[in-house]
Each structure stands twice: as C-alpha cells, then as structure tokens.
mmCIF file of C-alpha atoms in Angstrom:
data_model
loop_
_atom_site.group_PDB
_atom_site.id
_atom_site.type_symbol
_atom_site.label_atom_id
_atom_site.label_comp_id
_atom_site.label_asym_id
_atom_site.label_seq_id
_atom_site.Cartn_x
_atom_site.Cartn_y
_atom_site.Cartn_z
ATOM 1 C CA LYS A 24 16.394 -34.516 18.015
ATOM 2 C CA MET A 25 15.521 -36.812 15.130
ATOM 3 C CA SER A 26 18.509 -39.108 15.863
ATOM 4 C CA HIS A 27 16.637 -40.370 18.905
ATOM 5 C CA ALA A 28 13.495 -41.250 16.948
ATOM 6 C CA PRO A 29 12.519 -44.944 17.119
ATOM 7 C CA SER A 30 13.796 -47.049 14.253
ATOM 8 C CA HIS A 31 10.526 -48.872 13.603
ATOM 9 C CA ALA A 32 8.804 -47.240 10.605
ATOM 10 C CA GLY A 33 5.326 -47.206 12.113
ATOM 11 C CA THR A 34 6.532 -45.895 15.446
ATOM 12 C CA SER A 35 8.672 -43.270 13.678
ATOM 13 C CA LYS A 36 5.655 -42.001 11.782
ATOM 14 C CA GLU A 37 3.645 -41.823 14.996
ATOM 15 C CA ALA A 38 6.487 -39.961 16.683
ATOM 16 C CA LEU A 39 6.589 -37.413 13.856
ATOM 17 C CA THR A 40 2.846 -36.954 14.100
ATOM 18 C CA GLU A 41 3.117 -36.329 17.827
ATOM 19 C CA LEU A 42 5.943 -33.869 17.219
ATOM 20 C CA LEU A 43 3.979 -31.932 14.589
ATOM 21 C CA LEU A 44 0.821 -31.841 16.715
ATOM 22 C CA CYS A 45 2.896 -30.583 19.610
ATOM 23 C CA VAL A 46 4.637 -27.783 17.729
ATOM 24 C CA SER A 47 1.605 -26.685 15.699
ATOM 25 C CA SER A 48 0.405 -24.627 18.629
ATOM 26 C CA ASP A 49 -1.365 -21.283 18.603
ATOM 27 C CA HIS A 50 2.006 -19.622 18.081
ATOM 28 C CA MET A 51 3.002 -21.547 14.961
ATOM 29 C CA SER A 52 1.686 -20.402 11.596
ATOM 30 C CA ALA A 53 1.384 -22.501 8.473
ATOM 31 C CA VAL A 54 4.477 -20.726 7.136
ATOM 32 C CA ASP A 55 6.440 -21.806 10.230
ATOM 33 C CA LEU A 56 5.192 -25.352 9.805
ATOM 34 C CA LEU A 57 6.335 -25.453 6.192
ATOM 35 C CA LYS A 58 9.751 -24.132 7.242
ATOM 36 C CA LEU A 59 9.963 -26.907 9.806
ATOM 37 C CA ALA A 60 9.103 -29.391 7.072
ATOM 38 C CA GLY A 61 12.265 -28.376 5.267
ATOM 39 C CA VAL A 62 14.434 -29.877 8.002
ATOM 40 C CA SER A 63 14.212 -33.400 6.610
ATOM 41 C CA CYS A 64 12.469 -35.502 3.988
ATOM 42 C CA ASP A 65 10.660 -37.414 6.722
ATOM 43 C CA LEU A 66 9.294 -34.238 8.227
ATOM 44 C CA ARG A 67 8.263 -32.873 4.834
ATOM 45 C CA LYS A 68 6.349 -36.060 4.048
ATOM 46 C CA ALA A 69 4.773 -36.040 7.496
ATOM 47 C CA VAL A 70 3.639 -32.427 7.041
ATOM 48 C CA ASP A 71 2.257 -33.085 3.572
ATOM 49 C CA ASP A 72 0.353 -36.225 4.545
ATOM 50 C CA ASN A 73 -0.826 -35.424 8.055
ATOM 51 C CA SER A 74 -4.487 -34.427 8.117
ATOM 52 C CA GLN A 75 -4.512 -33.983 11.915
ATOM 53 C CA VAL A 76 -1.950 -31.194 11.832
ATOM 54 C CA TRP A 77 -3.701 -29.155 9.114
ATOM 55 C CA HIS A 78 -7.102 -29.767 10.706
ATOM 56 C CA LYS A 79 -5.718 -28.446 13.988
ATOM 57 C CA LEU A 80 -4.207 -25.354 12.363
ATOM 58 C CA LEU A 81 -7.412 -24.621 10.495
ATOM 59 C CA ALA A 82 -9.455 -24.951 13.676
ATOM 60 C CA GLN A 83 -7.080 -22.646 15.544
ATOM 61 C CA GLN A 84 -7.394 -19.939 12.912
ATOM 62 C CA LEU A 85 -10.995 -20.225 11.738
ATOM 63 C CA GLN A 86 -12.989 -21.874 14.529
ATOM 64 C CA PRO A 87 -14.957 -18.663 15.283
ATOM 65 C CA MET A 88 -16.097 -18.522 11.631
ATOM 66 C CA ILE A 89 -16.858 -22.242 11.619
ATOM 67 C CA ASP A 90 -19.006 -21.800 14.736
ATOM 68 C CA SER A 91 -20.792 -18.742 13.320
ATOM 69 C CA PHE A 92 -21.513 -19.874 9.766
ATOM 70 C CA PHE A 93 -21.000 -23.639 9.500
ATOM 71 C CA HIS A 94 -22.852 -24.847 12.619
ATOM 72 C CA GLY A 95 -19.566 -25.602 14.357
ATOM 73 C CA LYS A 96 -18.621 -28.319 11.874
ATOM 74 C CA MET A 97 -15.514 -27.783 9.775
ATOM 75 C CA PRO A 98 -16.130 -28.451 6.071
ATOM 76 C CA SER A 99 -14.090 -31.410 4.815
ATOM 77 C CA PRO A 100 -11.834 -31.332 1.765
ATOM 78 C CA SER A 101 -13.408 -32.161 -1.573
ATOM 79 C CA GLU A 102 -12.631 -35.559 -3.038
ATOM 80 C CA GLY A 103 -8.989 -35.902 -4.000
ATOM 81 C CA LYS A 104 -7.837 -32.820 -2.075
ATOM 82 C CA THR A 105 -5.465 -33.149 0.874
ATOM 83 C CA TRP A 106 -6.040 -31.368 4.176
ATOM 84 C CA LYS A 107 -2.949 -29.305 3.450
ATOM 85 C CA LEU A 108 -4.474 -27.928 0.234
ATOM 86 C CA HIS A 109 -7.838 -27.622 1.952
ATOM 87 C CA PHE A 110 -6.229 -25.503 4.670
ATOM 88 C CA PHE A 111 -5.009 -22.877 2.209
ATOM 89 C CA ASP A 112 -8.112 -23.005 -0.002
ATOM 90 C CA PHE A 113 -10.611 -22.752 2.850
ATOM 91 C CA ARG A 114 -8.756 -19.893 4.495
ATOM 92 C CA GLN A 115 -9.206 -17.908 1.288
ATOM 93 C CA SER A 116 -12.745 -19.018 0.461
ATOM 94 C CA TRP A 117 -14.496 -19.336 3.830
ATOM 95 C CA LYS A 118 -16.241 -15.949 3.559
ATOM 96 C CA GLN A 119 -17.559 -16.639 0.089
ATOM 97 C CA LEU A 120 -18.810 -20.049 1.224
ATOM 98 C CA ALA A 121 -20.368 -18.503 4.342
ATOM 99 C CA GLN A 122 -22.214 -15.950 2.219
ATOM 100 C CA GLN A 123 -23.500 -18.680 -0.091
ATOM 101 C CA GLN A 124 -24.627 -20.811 2.830
ATOM 102 C CA THR A 125 -26.299 -18.058 4.863
ATOM 103 C CA GLY A 126 -27.410 -15.586 2.210
ATOM 104 C CA ARG A 127 -25.765 -12.801 4.236
ATOM 105 C CA MET A 128 -23.484 -10.075 2.889
ATOM 106 C CA LEU A 129 -20.256 -10.232 4.896
ATOM 107 C CA VAL A 130 -17.351 -7.791 4.907
ATOM 108 C CA GLN A 131 -13.953 -8.290 6.561
ATOM 109 C CA ILE A 132 -12.192 -5.101 7.665
ATOM 110 C CA GLY A 133 -9.099 -4.527 9.804
ATOM 111 C CA LYS A 134 -9.592 -2.849 13.164
ATOM 112 C CA GLN A 135 -10.092 0.868 12.627
ATOM 113 C CA GLN A 136 -8.764 3.715 14.756
ATOM 114 C CA LEU A 137 -10.737 6.919 15.238
ATOM 115 C CA THR A 138 -9.199 9.875 13.414
ATOM 116 C CA GLY A 139 -11.344 12.739 14.668
ATOM 117 C CA ARG A 140 -12.710 13.236 11.154
ATOM 118 C CA GLY A 141 -16.248 14.592 10.978
ATOM 119 C CA GLN A 142 -18.847 13.763 8.364
ATOM 120 C CA ASP A 143 -18.145 16.931 6.371
ATOM 121 C CA ASP A 144 -14.368 16.916 6.788
ATOM 122 C CA SER A 145 -12.125 16.098 3.835
ATOM 123 C CA PRO A 146 -8.933 14.082 4.344
ATOM 124 C CA LEU A 147 -5.656 15.971 4.124
ATOM 125 C CA TRP A 148 -3.772 15.430 0.882
ATOM 126 C CA SER A 149 -0.734 14.488 2.927
ATOM 127 C CA SER A 150 -2.649 11.571 4.447
ATOM 128 C CA LEU A 151 -2.979 10.037 0.990
ATOM 129 C CA TRP A 152 0.799 9.657 0.810
ATOM 130 C CA THR A 153 1.567 8.794 4.416
ATOM 131 C CA GLU A 154 2.244 5.215 5.400
ATOM 132 C CA THR A 155 -0.392 4.027 7.852
ATOM 133 C CA PRO A 156 0.105 1.202 10.368
ATOM 134 C CA ARG A 157 -1.276 -2.171 9.427
ATOM 135 C CA PRO A 158 -4.008 -3.401 11.764
ATOM 136 C CA SER A 159 -3.113 -6.656 13.468
ATOM 137 C CA THR A 160 -6.732 -7.696 14.010
ATOM 138 C CA TYR A 161 -9.936 -7.581 11.983
ATOM 139 C CA GLY A 162 -13.661 -7.939 12.344
ATOM 140 C CA VAL A 163 -16.338 -9.588 10.210
ATOM 141 C CA TYR A 164 -19.395 -7.426 9.606
ATOM 142 C CA ASP A 165 -22.872 -8.358 8.408
ATOM 143 C CA VAL A 166 -23.883 -5.479 6.108
ATOM 144 C CA THR A 167 -26.929 -7.203 4.599
ATOM 145 C CA GLN A 168 -29.539 -4.831 6.007
ATOM 146 C CA PHE A 169 -27.296 -1.774 5.904
ATOM 147 C CA ALA A 170 -26.358 -2.173 2.220
ATOM 148 C CA GLU A 171 -29.439 -0.386 0.865
ATOM 149 C CA HIS A 172 -28.839 2.575 3.194
ATOM 150 C CA HIS A 173 -25.109 2.891 2.549
ATOM 151 C CA PRO A 174 -24.419 6.300 0.971
ATOM 152 C CA GLY A 175 -21.241 5.185 -0.771
ATOM 153 C CA ILE A 176 -20.294 2.355 -3.101
ATOM 154 C CA ASP A 177 -22.310 -0.799 -3.638
ATOM 155 C CA LEU A 178 -21.307 -2.931 -0.641
ATOM 156 C CA ARG A 179 -21.352 -6.030 -2.794
ATOM 157 C CA VAL A 180 -17.979 -4.810 -4.042
ATOM 158 C CA ALA A 181 -16.597 -4.932 -0.489
ATOM 159 C CA ALA A 182 -18.269 -8.282 0.206
ATOM 160 C CA ASP A 183 -16.573 -9.809 -2.839
ATOM 161 C CA LEU A 184 -13.126 -8.962 -1.447
ATOM 162 C CA ALA A 185 -11.320 -11.326 0.909
ATOM 163 C CA ASP A 186 -10.358 -8.276 2.996
ATOM 164 C CA ALA A 187 -11.860 -4.811 2.433
ATOM 165 C CA THR A 188 -9.596 -2.838 4.779
ATOM 166 C CA ASP A 189 -7.887 -0.830 2.049
ATOM 167 C CA LEU A 190 -11.188 -0.085 0.338
ATOM 168 C CA PHE A 191 -12.690 1.177 3.592
ATOM 169 C CA GLU A 192 -9.723 3.368 4.503
ATOM 170 C CA LEU A 193 -9.191 4.823 1.045
ATOM 171 C CA ASN A 194 -12.739 6.147 1.150
ATOM 172 C CA ALA A 195 -11.731 8.283 4.156
ATOM 173 C CA HIS A 196 -14.627 7.311 6.406
ATOM 174 C CA CYS A 197 -15.406 9.596 9.321
ATOM 175 C CA ASP A 198 -15.559 8.507 12.961
ATOM 176 C CA ALA A 199 -19.347 8.202 12.781
ATOM 177 C CA ALA A 200 -18.951 5.636 9.989
ATOM 178 C CA VAL A 201 -16.452 3.683 12.086
ATOM 179 C CA HIS A 202 -18.947 3.622 14.966
ATOM 180 C CA THR A 203 -21.686 2.459 12.581
ATOM 181 C CA LEU A 204 -19.407 -0.282 11.298
ATOM 182 C CA GLU A 205 -18.875 -1.589 14.816
ATOM 183 C CA THR A 206 -22.649 -1.984 15.303
ATOM 184 C CA LEU A 207 -22.698 -4.409 12.362
ATOM 185 C CA VAL A 208 -20.048 -6.808 13.679
ATOM 186 C CA VAL A 209 -20.946 -10.490 13.831
ATOM 187 C CA PRO A 210 -20.930 -11.494 17.539
ATOM 188 C CA GLY A 211 -17.745 -13.354 18.366
ATOM 189 C CA LEU A 212 -15.925 -12.050 15.289
ATOM 190 C CA GLU A 213 -14.996 -8.605 16.617
ATOM 191 C CA ASN A 214 -11.268 -8.883 17.195
ATOM 192 C CA LEU A 215 -9.710 -11.699 15.185
ATOM 193 C CA PRO A 216 -5.940 -11.869 14.613
ATOM 194 C CA TYR A 217 -4.338 -11.904 11.203
ATOM 195 C CA HIS A 218 -2.470 -15.226 11.463
ATOM 196 C CA GLU A 219 -0.292 -15.084 8.369
ATOM 197 C CA VAL A 220 1.876 -12.194 7.197
ATOM 198 C CA ARG A 221 0.360 -12.421 3.737
ATOM 199 C CA ASP A 222 -3.111 -11.906 5.211
ATOM 200 C CA LEU A 223 -2.202 -8.504 6.599
ATOM 201 C CA PRO A 224 -3.378 -5.498 4.612
ATOM 202 C CA LYS A 225 -0.318 -4.168 2.824
ATOM 203 C CA HIS A 226 1.617 -1.157 4.055
ATOM 204 C CA ARG A 227 -0.411 1.655 2.616
ATOM 205 C CA HIS A 228 2.027 4.034 0.945
ATOM 206 C CA ARG A 229 -1.029 5.000 -1.139
ATOM 207 C CA HIS A 230 0.138 3.059 -4.183
ATOM 208 C CA TRP A 231 -3.401 3.428 -5.506
ATOM 209 C CA LEU A 232 -2.878 7.182 -5.863
ATOM 210 C CA ARG A 233 0.438 6.778 -7.618
ATOM 211 C CA GLN A 234 -1.041 4.268 -9.997
ATOM 212 C CA SER A 235 -4.107 6.385 -10.693
ATOM 213 C CA PHE A 236 -2.357 9.714 -11.258
ATOM 214 C CA ASP A 237 0.969 10.177 -12.988
ATOM 215 C CA ILE A 238 2.871 13.413 -12.522
ATOM 216 C CA HIS A 239 1.542 14.865 -15.794
ATOM 217 C CA SER A 240 -2.046 14.320 -14.681
ATOM 218 C CA ILE A 241 -1.369 16.126 -11.406
ATOM 219 C CA ILE A 242 0.307 19.058 -13.202
ATOM 220 C CA ASN A 243 -2.626 19.340 -15.606
ATOM 221 C CA CYS A 244 -4.997 19.589 -12.645
ATOM 222 C CA VAL A 245 -3.224 22.598 -11.129
ATOM 223 C CA PRO A 246 -4.915 25.309 -13.292
ATOM 224 C CA PHE A 247 -8.312 23.781 -12.599
ATOM 225 C CA LEU A 248 -7.674 23.614 -8.857
ATOM 226 C CA LYS A 249 -6.518 27.239 -8.844
ATOM 227 C CA LYS A 250 -9.676 28.276 -10.696
ATOM 228 C CA VAL A 251 -11.881 26.447 -8.202
ATOM 229 C CA SER A 252 -9.983 27.974 -5.296
ATOM 230 C CA GLN A 253 -10.392 31.509 -6.676
ATOM 231 C CA SER A 254 -14.112 31.012 -7.299
ATOM 232 C CA HIS A 255 -14.604 30.323 -3.609
ATOM 233 C CA LYS A 256 -12.790 33.437 -2.397
#
C-alpha cells in the first residue's frame, strides 16, 4: 500500500521504481501498466519517466527479434523521445527496421491450422462469412528467396504489413502452402505470443467481403453464376 511508502522524496521514487519493476513481469502488458499508473499521480509520473520499466517490457516482448536482427542490442530511443514512447513506436516499427538493416523480406503471420484443403480445392462460400478463431501466437518468416517463386501476390505487399495474417488467410491457402510457410520461419521466431490485445488479428467476420460486395452486386452476379454453372453441366 502506498500509505506505507517512505516519506523521503528520493526514497519514495526509488520505492516506486522497485514496485514498477516488480509488477512489470511477463504477465503484465503495457496496457496493464498504464492502468496501474492511473492509481495515483505519483505512479503515473513514475510510469511516464521510468526508462527501466519500459526497457524491461520491451525486452520481454521483443528480445527474440532483437537477438535475431539487431545483434542482441536493443535500439535506443531517438533524441528527445522517452522510453515509453520508444516502447510503442519500436513495437510497431521493429520489422520495418529489421528489413532495412538486414535487406531481408520479412512477413509476420499468426499460427495457421491445417484445414485439409488441397491445392486445387476452392474454399466454401460459407467459410468467407464464418468467424474464425484468432491465433494467439505468430511466426516471423523470411520470404526473400521464395518471393520470386510465389505464385500469388507480390510478397512485398505482405512484408509491408505489420501483421499479414488476414492477408494470408483471405487468400485461402492450402495445407501445402502452410507447410511451405513453416519452412521459411526465422529460427527462434516460430511461436511468439501476441502480447497486447490490439496486436491480435481482428475477429474475422469477413468484413472485407461485406465491404467489397454490397447486396446489389451479389444479386447482379447471380445470372452470370447460373450461366457458368449451366455451361459446365
């Protein structure tokens, strides 16, 4: 309890630092830390100013990437930027920075489940409207060499995204493609947890389909689909 904190200003600040370092464990997200900061003005100031806490959180969440692409040394904030701001900025930009530093084409995709779909199988229309579970973990894949052999979209599109899970799934990849994807994983980055709720790929109610086709467009397609169906009988 804060009522038992030492009265001396310097000691109080040290006590708050110890408290924040203690609670910012593997089980506390940045969102939780910010909620804790709302308890008191002293805590809020301690959270905002404390570089150790944000450094620790960043290391907990991104150390595998730092080891793989930044020689194990965490990039420091730019001049004038606090570690708190650096935490949020670097979490969003680390992949872009890693690609610039290494010259590799990197894609982040949530853990995929096999569906039994073959290379020549088409997805069921119903699957386009069905909510699919959000993956809780993701992998980072080096697609540099594979990009020129990829039969689908230009993989630079996927590499430009912070997370390409939706893009991968909406292209209805078969099981063979999922297996190929797993061969491209960066060692040590196979099964990383999504730490923040906002990092998770959204619930896929297939909003993309609803946005792309209004009801009139679907109705107008019916005669064409019937014609195609009859031509194949």
